[in-house]
Amino acid sequence: MSDLPVPLALEQIPPGTRAWQAADAERWRAAGPGRWADPLWPFLALLATAVWSIAEAPYPVCTTAIPCTTDWPGVSLATIEVLTLVLLRRHPALALPGLVVSVGGLLLDDAPDGSPGLLAASSVALLLAALYAAATLIHRLVCVRQQQLVALEAADGARAPLPGPAGTFRRGRGSFALASLLLAVSVFAVWQGERDASAFDERVSRATPATARVVESDDEGGTLTVRSEALGTHTVEVLFPEAHPVGSHLDLLVDGDWIRPAAEPYDTFGWELLLLVSSVPGLAFLVNGLVARRRAARLRAEPAPVLRVLLASRPNDARTWLHAADDRAAERPLLSFHTRYVFEEDHPEDDFDPDDLAEDEDDDFDEAGEAPRLREAVLYGSPHAGAELVLVSALEEDGPLTECTVSPARPAPLLRPETTSRRRPTADVVAALPLSREPLVWSADTGARIKGLGFLLMGVFVLASAWGDGFSWRWIVAGLALPWHLSAAATTLNWRVVADDKGLWLCGAWRVRHVPWDAVKAVSHVDDGIRVGIPDNELRLSPTGWSWLARRLGRRSTALDAAESLRVLVHHPELRPRTSAGHHGLPLGPYLAAAAVLWAGAQVFLR
């Protein structure tokens, strides 16, 4: 349990402000979206069915009469499709129209005659996934409105103008700057692609038509070897070599030494890909900035609802957690967000929204287990998912301060009773320790191995994509990325911690480290890793699991149990094992590295 909250001076509390009691807060929580509407599930459903639909779609037919050229409409549709997946979590109202456009485009692409391929299994699956996603989006929007009404009822009509410093605070500048940069890259990609297309069109106008017979096809390399009496033997690049079997005839365009298939005169795939990878995050940043600025302006346009709440700050966690005014044990968080303190003389504007670039952080308590620091505060605004809020909070050193959210508010998860506190009482941990005081062993659980297989598959993809004819930039990418993927896979699949009478043994990716008990100062579980504090340094065993998956399944990760047990053993020497362990683990990293080297060697000698 945390200490008493830092009190807020009475003059900082607007007249008539009510405390947000736990009973009202639970009504507010009950009005929130159900677990079935978690954005992750429609995201996975849409992603899987879209990939299936694309894989089953027929290849584009390139002919001499209708050659394959630039496909900016197709890239634009792909941009909308990917952007819709990005918007699912934070902007449900904007994701709905994107969902209609993207699903319609995919279904139309399934049928070459232009009619929707609704009878295909992939199309039916995509439609069902889209209906499910639309249902979750509508449900979340309805729940936002319901939570706003419940919060207004709890405020009992109390409203107040925002405190002075908050009136000068604006949102979106960081998002707009990043959006401008990325969208400028998108414009450059379109300009360069059109420039290349124009250059090719000019050359095609001067080229002479010819016909040659295909004598060899290299599907892997994307080339055809063709032969004719007039031209001799030449190798040409094509998008789909399988469409030109050996013995068939290929129409060509010839301009001196320049020879291209008439059906595929040029390829702007690189510029189209650059447009896709720059426009999606660029538009996402632009949407984030516009929505944040609109919500902030609406909050400042009139007196806002006010409620008395508690705020909690936790070590190793940059977020602020909002609790009901009577939740002094900090057991039932309601919302989390990043904030920035603002002052009258600064006229500040936020420089960056941490949620714009960061991946989903743990919506949970600090796993190191330290008690949170509580302080009283007044909440200005209507709390709900994505809300912009202003808070006046109390600090012991500096007195009352105004803080504004710089990331959308995110509802805290409703955890199962056995996991509401990330720190179990010491007595529970002691009871879980074996009475025989035999060596204790913790190793990778199912969640860790699933995550490790993901790292391993990414490493295989990096290694496979780097291989080609001769040295290329892919070798540099593989050289930089592959060691990290192998290390992460080896650790997550095979980590092991052993505690015996001599200390701790940490088996990571490449070696086993021994830390005597006298050198262990602290143990914590942070960012899916185990940290062991030693004099003037820190040893990290990471990643050791998948906390997100454990929370979704209502379980506790093995790494978290290991950290809690070791923390007890550090401070209670009488509970430590009294015998030595015979096996401390075998690092997996050298074996994965050897397999990668053997695979590369096989490619060299077998090609």
Coordinates of C-alpha atoms in Angstrom, one line a residue:
M1 CA 0.0 0.0 0.0
S2 CA 1.3 3.5 -0.9
D3 CA 1.7 6.4 1.6
L4 CA -0.9 9.0 2.1
P5 CA -1.5 11.1 -1.0
V6 CA 0.2 14.5 -1.2
P7 CA -2.7 16.9 -0.4
L8 CA -3.8 19.7 -2.7
A9 CA -4.4 23.1 -1.3
L10 CA -8.1 24.1 -1.0
E11 CA -7.7 27.2 -3.0
Q12 CA -6.7 25.1 -6.0
I13 CA -10.0 23.2 -6.0
P14 CA -12.8 24.9 -7.8
P15 CA -16.0 25.5 -5.8
G16 CA -18.5 22.6 -6.0
T17 CA -15.9 20.1 -7.3
R18 CA -17.0 16.6 -6.3
A19 CA -14.6 13.7 -5.5
W20 CA -14.8 10.9 -8.0
Q21 CA -15.6 8.0 -5.7
A22 CA -14.8 4.4 -6.4
A23 CA -18.5 3.5 -6.9
D24 CA -19.0 6.1 -9.6
A25 CA -15.6 5.2 -11.1
E26 CA -16.7 1.5 -11.3
R27 CA -19.9 2.6 -13.1
W28 CA -17.7 4.6 -15.5
R29 CA -15.5 1.5 -16.1
A30 CA -18.6 -0.7 -16.6
A31 CA -19.7 1.6 -19.4
G32 CA -16.5 1.0 -21.3
P33 CA -16.0 -1.3 -24.2
G34 CA -16.1 -5.1 -23.7
R35 CA -13.0 -7.3 -24.1
W36 CA -14.4 -8.5 -27.4
A37 CA -13.9 -5.0 -28.8
D38 CA -10.2 -4.8 -28.0
P39 CA -8.6 -3.2 -31.1
L40 CA -6.1 -6.1 -31.3
W41 CA -8.7 -8.7 -32.3
P42 CA -10.1 -6.8 -35.3
F43 CA -6.6 -5.8 -36.3
L44 CA -5.5 -9.5 -36.4
A45 CA -8.7 -10.6 -38.1
L46 CA -8.4 -8.0 -40.8
L47 CA -4.7 -8.5 -41.3
A48 CA -5.0 -12.3 -41.7
T49 CA -8.0 -12.2 -44.0
A50 CA -6.5 -9.4 -46.1
V51 CA -3.2 -11.3 -46.6
W52 CA -5.3 -14.4 -47.5
S53 CA -7.4 -12.3 -50.0
I54 CA -4.3 -10.8 -51.6
A55 CA -2.5 -14.2 -51.8
E56 CA -5.5 -15.7 -53.7
A57 CA -6.0 -12.7 -56.0
P58 CA -5.0 -13.4 -59.6
Y59 CA -1.7 -11.9 -60.8
P60 CA -2.1 -8.8 -63.0
V61 CA -2.1 -9.8 -66.7
C62 CA 0.5 -7.7 -68.6
T63 CA 0.0 -7.7 -72.4
T64 CA 1.5 -5.9 -75.3
A65 CA -1.8 -4.1 -75.9
I66 CA -2.2 -3.2 -72.2
P67 CA 1.3 -3.1 -70.6
C68 CA 1.9 -2.9 -66.9
T69 CA 2.9 0.6 -66.0
T70 CA 2.7 2.8 -62.9
D71 CA -0.1 1.9 -60.5
W72 CA -0.7 4.9 -58.3
P73 CA -4.4 4.1 -57.7
G74 CA -3.4 0.7 -56.4
V75 CA -0.8 2.2 -54.1
S76 CA -3.3 4.7 -52.9
L77 CA -5.7 1.9 -52.0
A78 CA -2.9 0.0 -50.2
T79 CA -2.2 3.2 -48.3
I80 CA -5.8 3.4 -47.1
E81 CA -5.8 -0.2 -46.2
V82 CA -2.7 -0.1 -44.0
L83 CA -3.7 3.3 -42.6
T84 CA -7.1 1.8 -41.6
L85 CA -5.2 -0.8 -39.6
V86 CA -3.2 1.9 -37.9
L87 CA -6.3 4.0 -37.0
L88 CA -8.2 1.1 -35.5
R89 CA -6.7 1.6 -32.0
R90 CA -6.7 5.4 -31.6
H91 CA -9.3 6.8 -34.0
P92 CA -12.3 4.5 -34.4
A93 CA -14.5 7.3 -36.0
L94 CA -11.9 7.7 -38.8
A95 CA -11.2 4.0 -39.2
L96 CA -14.8 3.3 -40.2
P97 CA -14.8 5.0 -43.6
G98 CA -11.3 3.6 -44.3
L99 CA -12.6 0.2 -43.5
V100 CA -15.4 0.5 -46.1
V101 CA -13.0 1.7 -48.8
S102 CA -10.2 -0.8 -48.1
V103 CA -12.4 -3.8 -47.9
G104 CA -14.3 -2.8 -51.0
G105 CA -11.1 -2.3 -52.9
L106 CA -9.8 -5.7 -51.9
L107 CA -13.0 -7.5 -52.9
L108 CA -13.0 -5.7 -56.3
D109 CA -9.4 -6.8 -56.9
D110 CA -10.3 -10.4 -56.3
A111 CA -12.2 -10.6 -59.6
P112 CA -10.4 -9.6 -62.8
D113 CA -13.8 -8.9 -64.5
G114 CA -14.5 -6.1 -62.0
S115 CA -17.3 -7.9 -60.1
P116 CA -16.8 -8.7 -56.4
G117 CA -15.6 -12.2 -55.8
L118 CA -18.0 -12.7 -52.9
L119 CA -18.2 -16.5 -53.3
A120 CA -14.4 -17.0 -52.7
A121 CA -13.6 -18.3 -49.2
S122 CA -11.1 -15.5 -48.7
S123 CA -13.7 -12.9 -49.6
V124 CA -16.2 -14.3 -47.2
A125 CA -13.6 -14.3 -44.4
L126 CA -12.6 -10.7 -45.2
L127 CA -16.3 -9.6 -45.1
L128 CA -16.8 -11.3 -41.8
A129 CA -13.7 -9.7 -40.4
A130 CA -14.7 -6.3 -41.7
L131 CA -18.2 -6.7 -40.1
Y132 CA -16.6 -7.7 -36.8
A133 CA -14.2 -4.7 -37.0
A134 CA -17.1 -2.3 -37.8
A135 CA -19.0 -3.7 -34.8
T136 CA -16.1 -3.1 -32.5
L137 CA -15.6 0.4 -33.8
I138 CA -19.2 1.4 -33.4
H139 CA -19.3 -0.2 -29.9
R140 CA -16.3 1.7 -28.8
L141 CA -17.8 5.0 -30.1
V142 CA -21.0 4.3 -28.2
C143 CA -19.1 3.5 -25.1
V144 CA -17.1 6.7 -25.3
R145 CA -20.3 8.6 -25.2
Q146 CA -21.7 6.6 -22.4
Q147 CA -18.5 7.1 -20.3
Q148 CA -18.7 10.9 -20.9
L149 CA -22.3 10.9 -19.6
V150 CA -21.4 8.8 -16.5
A151 CA -18.5 11.1 -15.8
L152 CA -20.7 14.2 -16.2
E153 CA -23.2 12.7 -13.8
A154 CA -20.4 12.1 -11.3
A155 CA -19.3 15.7 -11.6
D156 CA -23.0 16.7 -10.7
G157 CA -22.8 19.7 -13.0
A158 CA -19.6 21.2 -11.6
R159 CA -17.6 23.1 -14.2
A160 CA -14.7 25.5 -14.1
P161 CA -12.5 27.4 -16.6
L162 CA -9.1 25.8 -17.2
P163 CA -6.3 27.1 -15.0
G164 CA -4.3 30.0 -16.6
P165 CA -1.2 28.0 -17.8
A166 CA -3.4 25.4 -19.6
G167 CA -4.9 28.1 -21.8
T168 CA -1.7 28.6 -23.6
F169 CA -0.9 24.9 -24.2
R170 CA -1.4 23.6 -27.7
R171 CA -1.1 20.2 -29.2
G172 CA 0.2 18.7 -32.4
R173 CA 3.3 20.6 -33.4
G174 CA 5.5 17.5 -33.1
S175 CA 3.1 15.4 -35.1
F176 CA 2.7 18.0 -37.8
A177 CA 6.5 18.3 -38.2
L178 CA 7.0 14.6 -38.7
A179 CA 3.9 14.4 -41.0
S180 CA 5.4 17.2 -43.1
L181 CA 8.7 15.4 -43.5
L182 CA 7.2 12.0 -44.3
L183 CA 4.6 13.4 -46.8
A184 CA 7.4 15.4 -48.5
V185 CA 9.1 12.1 -49.1
S186 CA 5.8 10.7 -50.5
V187 CA 5.5 13.7 -52.9
F188 CA 9.2 13.1 -54.0
A189 CA 8.4 9.4 -54.6
V190 CA 5.5 10.2 -56.9
W191 CA 7.5 12.9 -58.7
Q192 CA 10.4 10.6 -59.2
G193 CA 8.2 7.7 -60.3
E194 CA 6.4 9.9 -62.9
R195 CA 9.8 11.2 -64.0
D196 CA 11.1 7.7 -64.7
A197 CA 7.8 6.7 -66.4
S198 CA 8.0 9.8 -68.7
A199 CA 11.6 8.9 -69.6
F200 CA 10.7 5.3 -70.4
D201 CA 7.7 6.5 -72.4
E202 CA 9.9 8.7 -74.5
R203 CA 12.3 5.9 -75.1
V204 CA 9.5 3.5 -75.9
S205 CA 8.3 5.9 -78.6
R206 CA 11.7 5.6 -80.3
A207 CA 12.0 1.8 -79.9
T208 CA 11.5 -0.8 -82.6
P209 CA 9.0 -3.7 -82.0
A210 CA 10.5 -7.2 -82.2
T211 CA 9.6 -10.8 -81.3
A212 CA 11.9 -13.5 -79.7
R213 CA 11.5 -17.0 -78.4
V214 CA 12.0 -17.8 -74.7
V215 CA 14.7 -20.4 -74.4
E216 CA 15.3 -20.2 -70.6
S217 CA 13.3 -18.9 -67.6
D218 CA 14.7 -18.0 -64.2
D219 CA 11.8 -17.6 -61.8
E220 CA 14.0 -16.9 -58.8
G221 CA 16.0 -14.2 -60.6
G222 CA 13.1 -12.7 -62.5
T223 CA 14.8 -13.0 -65.9
L224 CA 14.1 -14.6 -69.3
T225 CA 16.7 -15.6 -71.9
V226 CA 15.3 -14.9 -75.3
R227 CA 16.6 -15.6 -78.8
S228 CA 15.8 -14.4 -82.3
E229 CA 17.6 -14.3 -85.6
A230 CA 17.7 -10.5 -85.7
L231 CA 18.7 -9.9 -82.1
G232 CA 20.6 -13.0 -81.1
T233 CA 20.5 -14.1 -77.5
H234 CA 19.6 -11.7 -74.7
T235 CA 18.6 -11.8 -71.1
V236 CA 15.7 -9.5 -70.1
E237 CA 14.1 -8.8 -66.7
V238 CA 10.3 -9.4 -66.2
L239 CA 7.9 -9.2 -63.3
F240 CA 6.4 -12.6 -63.8
P241 CA 8.7 -15.1 -65.5
E242 CA 6.2 -17.9 -64.9
A243 CA 3.8 -16.2 -67.3
H244 CA 6.3 -16.9 -70.2
P245 CA 7.1 -20.6 -70.4
V246 CA 10.1 -21.9 -72.4
G247 CA 9.2 -22.1 -76.1
S248 CA 6.7 -19.2 -76.0
H249 CA 7.2 -16.0 -77.9
L250 CA 7.8 -12.6 -76.3
D251 CA 7.2 -9.2 -77.8
L252 CA 10.1 -6.8 -77.3
L253 CA 11.0 -3.2 -77.6
V254 CA 14.5 -2.5 -78.9
D255 CA 16.4 0.8 -78.8
G256 CA 20.0 0.0 -79.5
D257 CA 21.4 -2.0 -76.5
W258 CA 18.2 -1.3 -74.6
I259 CA 15.8 -4.3 -74.8
R260 CA 12.6 -4.6 -72.7
P261 CA 9.4 -6.7 -72.9
A262 CA 6.7 -4.7 -74.6
A263 CA 4.2 -5.8 -71.9
E264 CA 6.5 -4.6 -69.1
P265 CA 8.5 -1.6 -70.4
Y266 CA 9.5 -0.3 -67.0
D267 CA 9.2 -0.9 -63.3
T268 CA 8.5 1.8 -60.7
F269 CA 7.9 -0.7 -57.8
G270 CA 10.7 0.9 -55.7
W271 CA 9.1 4.4 -55.9
E272 CA 5.6 3.0 -55.2
L273 CA 7.0 1.1 -52.2
L274 CA 8.6 4.3 -50.9
L275 CA 5.3 6.1 -51.3
L276 CA 3.5 3.5 -49.3
V277 CA 6.0 3.3 -46.4
S278 CA 6.2 7.1 -46.1
S279 CA 2.6 8.1 -46.7
V280 CA 1.1 5.7 -44.1
P281 CA 3.1 7.1 -41.1
G282 CA 2.9 10.6 -42.5
L283 CA -0.9 10.5 -42.7
A284 CA -1.1 8.8 -39.3
F285 CA 1.0 11.6 -37.7
L286 CA -1.1 14.2 -39.6
V287 CA -4.4 12.7 -38.3
N288 CA -3.0 12.5 -34.7
G289 CA -2.0 16.1 -34.8
L290 CA -5.3 17.3 -36.2
V291 CA -7.4 15.3 -33.8
A292 CA -5.3 16.3 -30.8
R293 CA -5.5 20.0 -31.7
R294 CA -9.2 19.7 -32.3
R295 CA -9.8 18.0 -29.0
A296 CA -7.6 20.4 -27.1
A297 CA -9.4 23.4 -28.7
R298 CA -12.8 22.0 -27.7
L299 CA -11.6 21.5 -24.1
R300 CA -10.5 25.1 -23.9
A301 CA -13.6 26.6 -25.6
E302 CA -15.8 26.6 -22.5
P303 CA -15.7 25.7 -18.8
A304 CA -14.8 22.0 -18.4
P305 CA -16.3 19.4 -16.0
V306 CA -14.2 19.0 -12.9
L307 CA -13.6 16.0 -10.6
R308 CA -11.3 15.4 -7.6
V309 CA -9.0 12.4 -8.3
L310 CA -5.8 10.8 -7.3
L311 CA -2.7 10.6 -9.6
A312 CA 0.0 7.9 -9.3
S313 CA 3.5 7.9 -10.6
R314 CA 5.5 4.7 -10.6
P315 CA 9.3 4.1 -11.0
N316 CA 10.5 3.1 -14.4
D317 CA 7.2 4.3 -15.9
A318 CA 6.8 7.6 -17.7
R319 CA 3.0 7.5 -17.6
T320 CA 0.7 9.0 -15.1
W321 CA -2.1 6.8 -13.7
L322 CA -5.5 8.2 -12.6
H323 CA -7.4 6.7 -9.7
A324 CA -10.6 7.4 -7.9
A325 CA -10.4 9.8 -5.1
D326 CA -10.9 7.1 -2.4
D327 CA -8.6 4.5 -4.0
R328 CA -5.7 5.3 -1.6
A329 CA -4.2 1.8 -2.1
A330 CA -3.8 2.5 -5.8
E331 CA -5.3 -0.8 -6.7
R332 CA -7.8 0.1 -9.4
P333 CA -6.3 2.5 -12.0
L334 CA -8.8 4.0 -14.4
L335 CA -6.7 5.8 -17.1
S336 CA -3.1 6.3 -18.0
F337 CA -1.4 9.0 -20.1
H338 CA 1.7 11.0 -20.5
T339 CA 1.7 14.6 -19.1
R340 CA 3.7 17.7 -19.3
Y341 CA 3.9 20.4 -16.6
V342 CA 3.0 23.9 -18.0
F343 CA 3.7 27.3 -16.5
E344 CA 2.1 30.7 -17.0
E345 CA 5.2 32.4 -18.5
D346 CA 6.3 29.6 -20.8
H347 CA 3.5 29.7 -23.5
P348 CA 4.4 26.1 -24.2
E349 CA 3.4 23.8 -27.0
D350 CA 4.1 20.1 -26.9
D351 CA 7.0 19.0 -28.9
F352 CA 6.2 15.3 -29.2
D353 CA 3.4 12.8 -28.5
P354 CA 5.1 9.8 -27.0
D355 CA 2.4 7.5 -28.3
D356 CA 3.0 8.5 -31.9
L357 CA 6.2 6.5 -32.3
A358 CA 6.2 4.2 -29.3
E359 CA 4.8 0.7 -29.6
D360 CA 2.0 -0.3 -27.2
E361 CA 3.4 0.0 -23.7
D362 CA 2.2 -2.3 -20.9
D363 CA -1.2 -1.1 -19.6
D364 CA -0.3 -2.4 -16.2
F365 CA 1.5 -1.6 -13.0
D366 CA 5.3 -1.2 -12.7
E367 CA 6.5 -4.8 -12.6
A368 CA 9.3 -4.0 -10.3
G369 CA 6.7 -3.8 -7.6
E370 CA 7.5 -0.5 -5.9
A371 CA 4.6 1.3 -4.3
P372 CA 3.3 4.2 -6.5
R373 CA 3.6 7.8 -5.4
L374 CA 0.0 9.3 -4.9
R375 CA -1.0 12.9 -5.1
E376 CA -4.3 14.7 -5.0
A377 CA -5.5 16.4 -8.2
V378 CA -8.4 18.1 -9.9
L379 CA -9.3 16.7 -13.3
Y380 CA -10.6 19.1 -16.0
G381 CA -12.4 17.4 -18.9
S382 CA -14.5 14.4 -19.6
P383 CA -12.5 11.2 -19.0
H384 CA -12.7 8.6 -21.8
A385 CA -10.5 6.8 -24.2
G386 CA -8.5 9.3 -26.3
A387 CA -9.5 12.3 -24.2
E388 CA -7.4 15.4 -23.8
L389 CA -7.2 16.3 -20.1
V390 CA -5.8 19.0 -17.8
L391 CA -4.9 18.3 -14.2
V392 CA -3.9 20.5 -11.2
S393 CA -1.9 18.2 -8.9
A394 CA 0.0 18.5 -5.7
L395 CA 3.8 18.0 -5.3
E396 CA 5.6 18.1 -2.0
E397 CA 8.6 20.1 -3.3
D398 CA 7.0 22.6 -5.7
G399 CA 3.4 23.0 -4.5
P400 CA 0.5 22.8 -7.0
L401 CA 1.3 22.5 -10.6
T402 CA -0.7 22.3 -13.8
E403 CA -0.1 19.4 -16.2
C404 CA -1.6 18.7 -19.6
T405 CA -1.8 15.4 -21.3
V406 CA 0.5 15.0 -24.3
S407 CA -0.8 11.6 -25.3
P408 CA -4.4 10.4 -25.5
A409 CA -5.9 8.9 -22.3
R410 CA -5.9 5.1 -22.4
P411 CA -8.3 3.1 -20.1
A412 CA -6.4 0.8 -17.7
P413 CA -7.3 -2.9 -18.0
L414 CA -9.6 -4.5 -15.6
L415 CA -7.3 -7.2 -14.3
R416 CA -8.4 -10.5 -12.7
P417 CA -8.4 -10.5 -8.9
E418 CA -5.3 -12.6 -8.7
T419 CA -3.4 -10.1 -10.8
T420 CA -4.6 -6.7 -9.6
S421 CA -1.3 -6.1 -7.8
R422 CA 1.9 -6.8 -9.7
R423 CA 3.7 -7.3 -6.4
R424 CA 2.6 -10.2 -4.3
P425 CA 3.0 -10.0 -0.5
T426 CA 6.4 -11.3 0.7
A427 CA 4.6 -14.0 2.7
D428 CA 3.1 -15.4 -0.5
V429 CA 6.4 -15.5 -2.2
V430 CA 8.0 -17.2 0.8
A431 CA 5.3 -19.8 0.8
A432 CA 6.0 -20.6 -2.8
L433 CA 9.6 -21.3 -2.1
P434 CA 10.5 -25.0 -1.6
L435 CA 11.0 -26.0 2.0
S436 CA 13.9 -28.3 1.1
R437 CA 15.9 -25.2 0.0
E438 CA 17.0 -27.0 -3.1
P439 CA 18.4 -24.9 -6.0
L440 CA 15.7 -22.9 -7.6
V441 CA 15.3 -22.8 -11.4
W442 CA 13.3 -20.6 -13.7
S443 CA 13.3 -20.9 -17.4
A444 CA 11.4 -19.8 -20.6
D445 CA 7.6 -20.3 -20.5
T446 CA 5.2 -20.7 -23.4
G447 CA 4.8 -17.0 -23.9
A448 CA 8.5 -16.5 -24.1
R449 CA 8.9 -19.4 -26.6
I450 CA 6.2 -18.0 -28.8
K451 CA 8.0 -14.6 -28.8
G452 CA 11.3 -16.3 -29.4
L453 CA 10.0 -18.2 -32.4
G454 CA 8.9 -14.8 -33.8
F455 CA 12.4 -13.4 -33.4
L456 CA 13.8 -16.5 -35.0
L457 CA 11.5 -16.3 -38.0
M458 CA 12.4 -12.7 -38.5
G459 CA 16.1 -13.6 -38.4
V460 CA 15.5 -16.3 -41.0
F461 CA 13.7 -13.8 -43.2
V462 CA 16.5 -11.3 -42.9
L463 CA 19.1 -13.9 -43.8
A464 CA 17.1 -15.3 -46.7
S465 CA 16.3 -11.8 -48.2
A466 CA 20.0 -10.8 -48.0
W467 CA 21.0 -13.6 -50.4
G468 CA 21.3 -12.7 -54.1
D469 CA 23.7 -12.4 -57.0
G470 CA 26.7 -10.6 -55.6
F471 CA 27.2 -8.0 -52.9
S472 CA 24.2 -5.6 -52.2
W473 CA 22.8 -3.3 -49.6
R474 CA 20.9 -6.3 -48.2
W475 CA 24.1 -7.7 -46.9
I476 CA 24.7 -4.6 -44.8
V477 CA 21.1 -4.8 -43.4
A478 CA 21.6 -8.5 -42.6
G479 CA 24.9 -7.8 -40.9
L480 CA 23.3 -5.2 -38.7
A481 CA 20.0 -6.9 -38.0
L482 CA 20.8 -10.6 -37.9
P483 CA 23.0 -10.6 -34.7
W484 CA 20.2 -8.8 -32.8
H485 CA 17.5 -11.2 -34.0
L486 CA 19.6 -14.3 -33.2
S487 CA 20.5 -12.9 -29.7
A488 CA 16.9 -12.1 -28.9
A489 CA 15.7 -15.5 -30.2
A490 CA 18.3 -17.4 -28.2
T491 CA 17.5 -15.5 -25.0
T492 CA 13.7 -15.7 -25.3
L493 CA 13.7 -19.4 -26.3
N494 CA 16.2 -20.6 -23.8
W495 CA 16.8 -18.2 -20.9
R496 CA 17.4 -19.8 -17.5
V497 CA 18.0 -18.4 -14.0
V498 CA 19.4 -20.7 -11.3
A499 CA 19.7 -19.8 -7.6
D500 CA 21.8 -22.0 -5.4
D501 CA 24.1 -21.6 -2.4
K502 CA 26.8 -19.9 -4.4
G503 CA 24.6 -17.1 -5.9
L504 CA 22.7 -16.6 -9.2
W505 CA 23.5 -18.1 -12.6
L506 CA 22.0 -16.2 -15.5
C507 CA 21.9 -18.1 -18.8
G508 CA 21.5 -15.7 -21.7
A509 CA 22.1 -15.9 -25.4
W510 CA 25.8 -16.4 -25.5
R511 CA 27.1 -17.3 -22.0
V512 CA 26.2 -18.1 -18.4
R513 CA 27.0 -15.4 -15.9
H514 CA 27.6 -16.1 -12.2
V515 CA 26.8 -13.5 -9.6
P516 CA 27.6 -14.3 -6.0
W517 CA 25.0 -13.4 -3.4
D518 CA 27.2 -10.7 -1.8
A519 CA 27.3 -8.9 -5.2
V520 CA 23.5 -8.9 -5.7
K521 CA 22.0 -5.6 -4.6
A522 CA 18.6 -5.7 -6.2
V523 CA 16.4 -7.7 -8.7
S524 CA 13.6 -6.4 -10.7
H525 CA 11.4 -7.3 -13.7
V526 CA 11.2 -4.4 -16.2
D527 CA 10.4 -4.2 -19.9
D528 CA 10.1 -8.0 -20.3
G529 CA 13.5 -8.6 -18.8
I530 CA 15.2 -9.5 -15.5
R531 CA 17.6 -6.9 -14.1
V532 CA 20.1 -7.8 -11.5
G533 CA 21.7 -4.8 -9.7
I534 CA 25.4 -5.2 -8.8
P535 CA 27.9 -2.7 -7.5
D536 CA 28.2 0.2 -10.0
N537 CA 26.5 -1.7 -12.7
E538 CA 23.5 -3.8 -13.8
L539 CA 23.1 -7.1 -15.5
R540 CA 20.2 -7.6 -17.9
L541 CA 18.6 -10.8 -19.1
S542 CA 16.3 -9.7 -21.8
P543 CA 13.9 -10.5 -23.3
T544 CA 12.6 -13.2 -21.0
G545 CA 9.0 -13.4 -21.9
W546 CA 5.9 -11.7 -23.2
S547 CA 4.1 -9.8 -20.5
W548 CA 1.4 -8.7 -22.9
L549 CA 0.4 -12.2 -23.8
A550 CA 0.5 -13.3 -20.1
R551 CA -1.9 -10.5 -19.2
R552 CA -4.3 -11.4 -22.1
L553 CA -4.4 -15.0 -20.8
G554 CA -4.8 -13.8 -17.2
R555 CA -1.5 -15.4 -16.1
R556 CA 1.7 -14.4 -14.5
S557 CA 5.0 -14.7 -16.5
T558 CA 7.7 -17.0 -15.2
A559 CA 10.2 -14.1 -15.4
L560 CA 8.0 -12.0 -13.0
D561 CA 7.8 -14.9 -10.5
A562 CA 11.6 -15.3 -10.7
A563 CA 12.2 -11.6 -10.0
E564 CA 9.8 -11.6 -7.1
S565 CA 11.3 -14.7 -5.6
L566 CA 14.9 -13.5 -6.1
R567 CA 14.0 -10.2 -4.5
V568 CA 13.0 -12.0 -1.3
L569 CA 16.1 -14.1 -1.4
V570 CA 18.3 -11.0 -1.7
H571 CA 16.9 -9.6 1.5
H572 CA 16.4 -12.8 3.4
P573 CA 19.6 -14.9 3.3
E574 CA 18.0 -17.5 5.6
L575 CA 15.7 -18.5 2.8
R576 CA 18.4 -19.1 0.2
P577 CA 19.1 -22.6 -1.2
R578 CA 21.7 -24.6 0.7
T579 CA 23.0 -26.8 -2.1
S580 CA 24.7 -26.3 -5.4
A581 CA 23.0 -26.8 -8.8
G582 CA 24.5 -29.3 -11.1
H583 CA 23.4 -27.7 -14.4
H584 CA 23.2 -23.9 -15.0
G585 CA 21.9 -23.9 -18.5
L586 CA 23.4 -24.0 -22.0
P587 CA 23.3 -20.9 -24.2
L588 CA 21.6 -21.3 -27.5
G589 CA 23.2 -18.4 -29.3
P590 CA 26.3 -20.2 -30.6
Y591 CA 24.2 -23.0 -32.1
L592 CA 21.9 -20.5 -33.9
A593 CA 24.9 -18.6 -35.2
A594 CA 26.5 -21.8 -36.4
A595 CA 23.3 -22.8 -38.2
A596 CA 23.2 -19.4 -39.9
V597 CA 26.9 -19.8 -41.0
L598 CA 26.2 -23.3 -42.3
W599 CA 23.2 -22.1 -44.3
A600 CA 25.2 -19.3 -45.9
G601 CA 28.0 -21.7 -46.7
A602 CA 25.6 -24.1 -48.3
Q603 CA 24.3 -21.3 -50.5
V604 CA 27.8 -20.5 -51.6
F605 CA 28.8 -24.0 -52.6
L606 CA 25.5 -25.3 -53.9
R607 CA 24.5 -22.5 -56.2

